[in-house]
Coordinates of C-alpha atoms in Angstrom, one line a residue:
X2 CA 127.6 160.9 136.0
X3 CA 128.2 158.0 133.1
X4 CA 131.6 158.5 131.7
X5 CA 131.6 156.8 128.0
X6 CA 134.2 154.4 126.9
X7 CA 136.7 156.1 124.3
X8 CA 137.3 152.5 122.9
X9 CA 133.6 151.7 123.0
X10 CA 132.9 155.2 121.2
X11 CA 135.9 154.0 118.3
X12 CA 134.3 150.6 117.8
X13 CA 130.8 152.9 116.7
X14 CA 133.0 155.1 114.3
X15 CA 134.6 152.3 112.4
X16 CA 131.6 150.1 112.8
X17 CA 129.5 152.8 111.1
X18 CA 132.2 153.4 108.3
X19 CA 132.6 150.1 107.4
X20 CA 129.0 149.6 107.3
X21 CA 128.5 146.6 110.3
X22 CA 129.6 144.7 113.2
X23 CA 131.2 142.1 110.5
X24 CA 133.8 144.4 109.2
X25 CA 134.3 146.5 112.3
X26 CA 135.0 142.6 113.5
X27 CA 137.6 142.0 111.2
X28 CA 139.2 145.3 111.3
X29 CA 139.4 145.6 115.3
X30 CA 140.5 141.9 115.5
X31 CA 137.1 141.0 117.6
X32 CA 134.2 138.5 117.0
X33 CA 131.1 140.3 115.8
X34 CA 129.0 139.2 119.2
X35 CA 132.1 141.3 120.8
X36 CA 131.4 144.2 118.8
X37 CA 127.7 143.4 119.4
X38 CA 127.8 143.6 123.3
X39 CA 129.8 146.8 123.5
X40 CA 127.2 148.8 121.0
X41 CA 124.4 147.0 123.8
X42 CA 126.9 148.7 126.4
X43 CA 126.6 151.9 124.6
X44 CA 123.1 152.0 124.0
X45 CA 122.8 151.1 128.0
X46 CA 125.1 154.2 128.3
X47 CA 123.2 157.0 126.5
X48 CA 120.0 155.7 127.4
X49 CA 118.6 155.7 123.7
X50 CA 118.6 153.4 120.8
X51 CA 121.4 154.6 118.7
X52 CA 121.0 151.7 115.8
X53 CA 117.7 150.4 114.1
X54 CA 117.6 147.2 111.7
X55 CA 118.5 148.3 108.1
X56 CA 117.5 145.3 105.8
X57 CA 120.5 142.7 106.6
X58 CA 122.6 145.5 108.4
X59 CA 121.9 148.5 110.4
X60 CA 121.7 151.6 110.4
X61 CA 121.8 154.6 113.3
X62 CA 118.7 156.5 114.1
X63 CA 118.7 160.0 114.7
X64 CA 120.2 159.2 118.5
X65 CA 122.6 157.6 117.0
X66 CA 123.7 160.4 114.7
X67 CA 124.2 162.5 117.3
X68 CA 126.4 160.5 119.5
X69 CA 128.7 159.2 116.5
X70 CA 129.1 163.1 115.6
X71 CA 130.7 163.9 119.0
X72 CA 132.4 160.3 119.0
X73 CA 134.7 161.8 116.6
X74 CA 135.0 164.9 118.4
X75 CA 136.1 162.9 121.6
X76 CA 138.4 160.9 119.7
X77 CA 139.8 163.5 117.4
X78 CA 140.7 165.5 121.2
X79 CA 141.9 162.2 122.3
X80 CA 144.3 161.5 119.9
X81 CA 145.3 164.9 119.6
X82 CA 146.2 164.9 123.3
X83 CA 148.3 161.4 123.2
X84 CA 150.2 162.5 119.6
X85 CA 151.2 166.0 120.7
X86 CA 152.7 164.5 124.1
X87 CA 154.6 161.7 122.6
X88 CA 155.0 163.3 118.8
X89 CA 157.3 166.2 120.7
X90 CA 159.9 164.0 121.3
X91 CA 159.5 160.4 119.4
X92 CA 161.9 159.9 116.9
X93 CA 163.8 157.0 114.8
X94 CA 162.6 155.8 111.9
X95 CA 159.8 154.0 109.6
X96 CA 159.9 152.3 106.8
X97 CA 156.7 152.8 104.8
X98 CA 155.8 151.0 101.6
X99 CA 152.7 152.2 98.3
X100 CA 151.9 150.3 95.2
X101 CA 152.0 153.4 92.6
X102 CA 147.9 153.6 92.8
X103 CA 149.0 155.7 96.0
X104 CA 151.5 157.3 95.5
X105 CA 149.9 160.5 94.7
X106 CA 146.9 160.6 96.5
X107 CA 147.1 159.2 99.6
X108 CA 150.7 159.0 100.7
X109 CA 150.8 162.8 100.4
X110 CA 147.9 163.3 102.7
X111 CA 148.9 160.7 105.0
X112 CA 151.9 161.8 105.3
X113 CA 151.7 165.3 106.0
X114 CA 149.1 164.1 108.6
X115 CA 152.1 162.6 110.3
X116 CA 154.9 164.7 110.2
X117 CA 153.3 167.4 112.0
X118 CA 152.1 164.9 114.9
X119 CA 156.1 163.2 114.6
X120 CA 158.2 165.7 113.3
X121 CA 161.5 164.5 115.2
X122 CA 160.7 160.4 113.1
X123 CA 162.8 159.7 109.9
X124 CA 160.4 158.3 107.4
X125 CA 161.4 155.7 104.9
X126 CA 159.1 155.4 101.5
X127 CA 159.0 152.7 98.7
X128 CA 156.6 152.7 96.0
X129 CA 156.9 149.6 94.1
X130 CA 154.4 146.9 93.1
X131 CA 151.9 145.6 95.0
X132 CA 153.6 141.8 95.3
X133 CA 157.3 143.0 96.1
X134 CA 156.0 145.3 99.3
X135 CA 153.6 142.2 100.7
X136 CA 156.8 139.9 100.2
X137 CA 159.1 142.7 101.9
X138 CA 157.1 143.3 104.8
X139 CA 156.6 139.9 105.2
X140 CA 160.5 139.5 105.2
X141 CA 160.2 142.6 107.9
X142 CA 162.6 144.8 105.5
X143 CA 159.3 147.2 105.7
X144 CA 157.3 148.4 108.3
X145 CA 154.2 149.0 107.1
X146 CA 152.8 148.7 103.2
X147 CA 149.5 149.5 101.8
X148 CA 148.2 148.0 98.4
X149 CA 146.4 146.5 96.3
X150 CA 144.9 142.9 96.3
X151 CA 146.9 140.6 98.5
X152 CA 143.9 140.0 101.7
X153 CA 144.2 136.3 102.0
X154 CA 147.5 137.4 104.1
X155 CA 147.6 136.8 107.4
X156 CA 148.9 140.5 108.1
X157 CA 146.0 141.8 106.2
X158 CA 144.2 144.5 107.4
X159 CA 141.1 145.1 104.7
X160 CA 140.3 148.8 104.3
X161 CA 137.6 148.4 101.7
X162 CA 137.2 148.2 97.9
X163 CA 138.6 149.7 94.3
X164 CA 136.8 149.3 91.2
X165 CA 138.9 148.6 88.2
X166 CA 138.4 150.8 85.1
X167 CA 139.7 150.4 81.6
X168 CA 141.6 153.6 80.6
X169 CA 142.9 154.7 77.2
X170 CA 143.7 158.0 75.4
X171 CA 140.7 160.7 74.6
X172 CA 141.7 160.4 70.9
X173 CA 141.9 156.5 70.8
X174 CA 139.7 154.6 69.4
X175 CA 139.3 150.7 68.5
X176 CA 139.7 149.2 65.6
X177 CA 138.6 145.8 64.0
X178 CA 141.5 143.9 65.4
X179 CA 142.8 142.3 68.4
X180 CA 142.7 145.1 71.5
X181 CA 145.9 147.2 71.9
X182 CA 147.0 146.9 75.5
X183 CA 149.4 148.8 77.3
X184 CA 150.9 147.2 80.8
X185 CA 152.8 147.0 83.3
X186 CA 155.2 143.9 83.5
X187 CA 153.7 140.0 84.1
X188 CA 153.5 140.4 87.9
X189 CA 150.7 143.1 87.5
X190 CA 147.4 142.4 89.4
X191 CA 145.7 144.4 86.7
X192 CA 147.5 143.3 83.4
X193 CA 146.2 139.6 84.5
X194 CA 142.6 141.1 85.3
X195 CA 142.8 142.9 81.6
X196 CA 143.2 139.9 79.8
X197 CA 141.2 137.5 82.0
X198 CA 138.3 139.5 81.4
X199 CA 138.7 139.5 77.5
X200 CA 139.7 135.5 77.2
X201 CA 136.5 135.1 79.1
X202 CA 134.5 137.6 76.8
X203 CA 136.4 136.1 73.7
X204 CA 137.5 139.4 72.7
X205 CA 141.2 139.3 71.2
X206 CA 143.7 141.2 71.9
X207 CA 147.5 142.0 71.8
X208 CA 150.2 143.6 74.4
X209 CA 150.9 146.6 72.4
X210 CA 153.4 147.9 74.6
X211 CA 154.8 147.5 78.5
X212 CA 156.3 149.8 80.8
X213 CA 158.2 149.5 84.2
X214 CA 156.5 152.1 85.8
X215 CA 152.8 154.2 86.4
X216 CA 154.1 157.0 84.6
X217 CA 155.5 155.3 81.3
X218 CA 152.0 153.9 81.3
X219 CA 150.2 156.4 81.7
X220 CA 152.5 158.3 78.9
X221 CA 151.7 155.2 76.7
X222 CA 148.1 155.8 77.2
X223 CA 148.3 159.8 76.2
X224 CA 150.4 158.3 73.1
X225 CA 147.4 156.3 72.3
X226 CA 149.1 153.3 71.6
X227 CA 146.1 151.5 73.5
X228 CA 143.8 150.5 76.6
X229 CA 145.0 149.6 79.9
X230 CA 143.4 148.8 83.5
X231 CA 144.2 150.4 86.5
X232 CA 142.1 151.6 90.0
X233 CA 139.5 154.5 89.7
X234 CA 142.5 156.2 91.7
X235 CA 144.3 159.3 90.1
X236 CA 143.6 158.7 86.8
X237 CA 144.9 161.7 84.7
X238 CA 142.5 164.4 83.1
X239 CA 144.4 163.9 79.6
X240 CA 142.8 160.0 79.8
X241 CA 139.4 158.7 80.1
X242 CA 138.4 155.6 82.0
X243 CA 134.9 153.8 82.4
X244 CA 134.6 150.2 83.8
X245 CA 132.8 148.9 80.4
X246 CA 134.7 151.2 78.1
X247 CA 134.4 150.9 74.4
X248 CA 131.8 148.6 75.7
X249 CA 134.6 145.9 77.0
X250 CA 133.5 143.9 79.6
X251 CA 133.1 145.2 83.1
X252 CA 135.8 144.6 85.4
X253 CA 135.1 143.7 89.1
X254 CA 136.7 145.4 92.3
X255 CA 140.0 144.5 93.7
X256 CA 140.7 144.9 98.3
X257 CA 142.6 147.5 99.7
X258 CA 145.1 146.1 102.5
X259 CA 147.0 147.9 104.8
X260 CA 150.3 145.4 106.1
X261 CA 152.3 145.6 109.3
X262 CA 155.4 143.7 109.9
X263 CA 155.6 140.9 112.3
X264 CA 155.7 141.6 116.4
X265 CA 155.2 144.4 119.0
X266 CA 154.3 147.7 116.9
X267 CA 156.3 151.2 117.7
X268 CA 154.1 153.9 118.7
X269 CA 155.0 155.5 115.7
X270 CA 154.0 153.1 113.5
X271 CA 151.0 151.9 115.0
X272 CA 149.8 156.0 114.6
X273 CA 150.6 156.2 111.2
X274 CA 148.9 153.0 110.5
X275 CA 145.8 154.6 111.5
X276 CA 146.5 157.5 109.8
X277 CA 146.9 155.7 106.8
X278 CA 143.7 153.5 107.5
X279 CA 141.5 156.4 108.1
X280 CA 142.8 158.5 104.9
X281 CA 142.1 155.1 102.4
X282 CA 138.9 155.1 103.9
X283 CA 137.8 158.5 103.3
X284 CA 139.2 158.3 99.9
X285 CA 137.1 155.2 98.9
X286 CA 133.9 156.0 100.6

């Protein structure tokens, strides 16, 4: 009897999420021949073809549905297994950093995900920008920080993409003069992608008003003092948002990075990593 490789079976899971061998490559911290041979080894394994040529990519056949479907069975019991052994009596703590985008949509899920796996760890959360948490893990005052922008960092771990939108009130409404704007301070990924894209469309506009924080802004935009850009992410129902709203120009898509601090992981960390990776994930696909 052929047993299959657990790790072998997680390289086809996030190789299929991602959508290749390239970015299952960069998230596994393989080359994409690596990833290559072991789907060759898992082919060997089942004794059918699980992945057919797909324009530049692939794509799995019916075989291949099958086995990716109890892949994540085998790897949900495996990992349920390994975090109810060592959850039951790790403890300490972990620092854990969100840029606002975050802070109510994933961090919740993430973390209830992990406190029923860890109950005994003290968890640590920030939510600040995305600039001060890449420049505090870095400095290893945090343990673990997931934002926006920021992948040309060496601790970079891409989880995918997040459009931009423009966002404004429901009752707002421009006017033949320079574009309200509503921001965050100078440091903001997105106040400098809001007035890029107008200086290059040569539409004027004007910083009508700036808060500290996601919920002054988003209290601003409710106000309707003006228009501001954020992620597609928890957006509320009092504002509307469209990436070429009011017919501005269209605004492109900004990484999501996931950061660890420098050195030898805890077991702790290194789960809720992964936790955290595979929430972002579903939340963006």
């Amino acid at each position: 009897m052929i047993n299959l490789d657990l790790d072998t079976l997680r390289t086809l899971v996030v190789a299929n999420d991602l959508g290749g061998y390239g970015q299952a490559a960069t998230r596994l911290g393989r080359t994409p021949s690596a990833i290559s041979l072991q789907m060759k080894k898992l082919q060997a394994s089942v004794g059918a073809t699980i992945f057919r040529k797909s324009g530049r990519g692939v794509a799995l056949t019916e075989a291949g549905e099958i086995v990716l479907r109890y892949a994540r069975r085998m790897l949900a019991l495996n990992d349920e297994v390994l975090d109810t052994v060592r959850g039951a009596s790790l403890a300490g703590r972990i620092r854990i950093g969100v840029s606002q985008d975050f802070a109510e949509t994933v961090l919740p899920r993430a973390l209830s995900q992990f406190t029923k796996l860890y109950p005994l760890v003290q968890l640590e959360v920030r939510i600040e920008g995305n600039a001060a948490l890449v420049e505090s893990v870095s400095k290893g005052e945090i343990d673990l920080v997931l934002v926006v922008g920021h992948a040309q960092r060496p601790s970079a771990i891409p989880l995918g993409t997040i459009d931009l939108v423009w966002i404004a009130g429901r009752d707002f409404a421009p006017r033949d003069e320079p574009l309200p704007l509503v921001v965050l301070g100078p440091q903001c990924v997105f106040r400098k992608e809001a007035i890029e894209s107008l200086d290059a469309a040569g539409h004027p506009w004007r910083i009508a008003a700036v808060s500290p924080s996601l919920a002054g802004l988003w209290a601003l935009g409710m106000a309707g003092l003006g228009v501001t850009v954020r992620s597609a992410l928890g957006v509320p129902r009092s504002l509307v948002s469209h990436k070429t709203l009011f017919d501005l120009p269209r605004l492109g898509a900004f990484p999501v990075t996931l950061h660890a601090a420098a050195g030898m992981l805890s077991p702790g960390v290194e789960r809720l990593r992964d936790i955290l990776r595979d929430v972002v994930v579903d939340y963006l696909s």
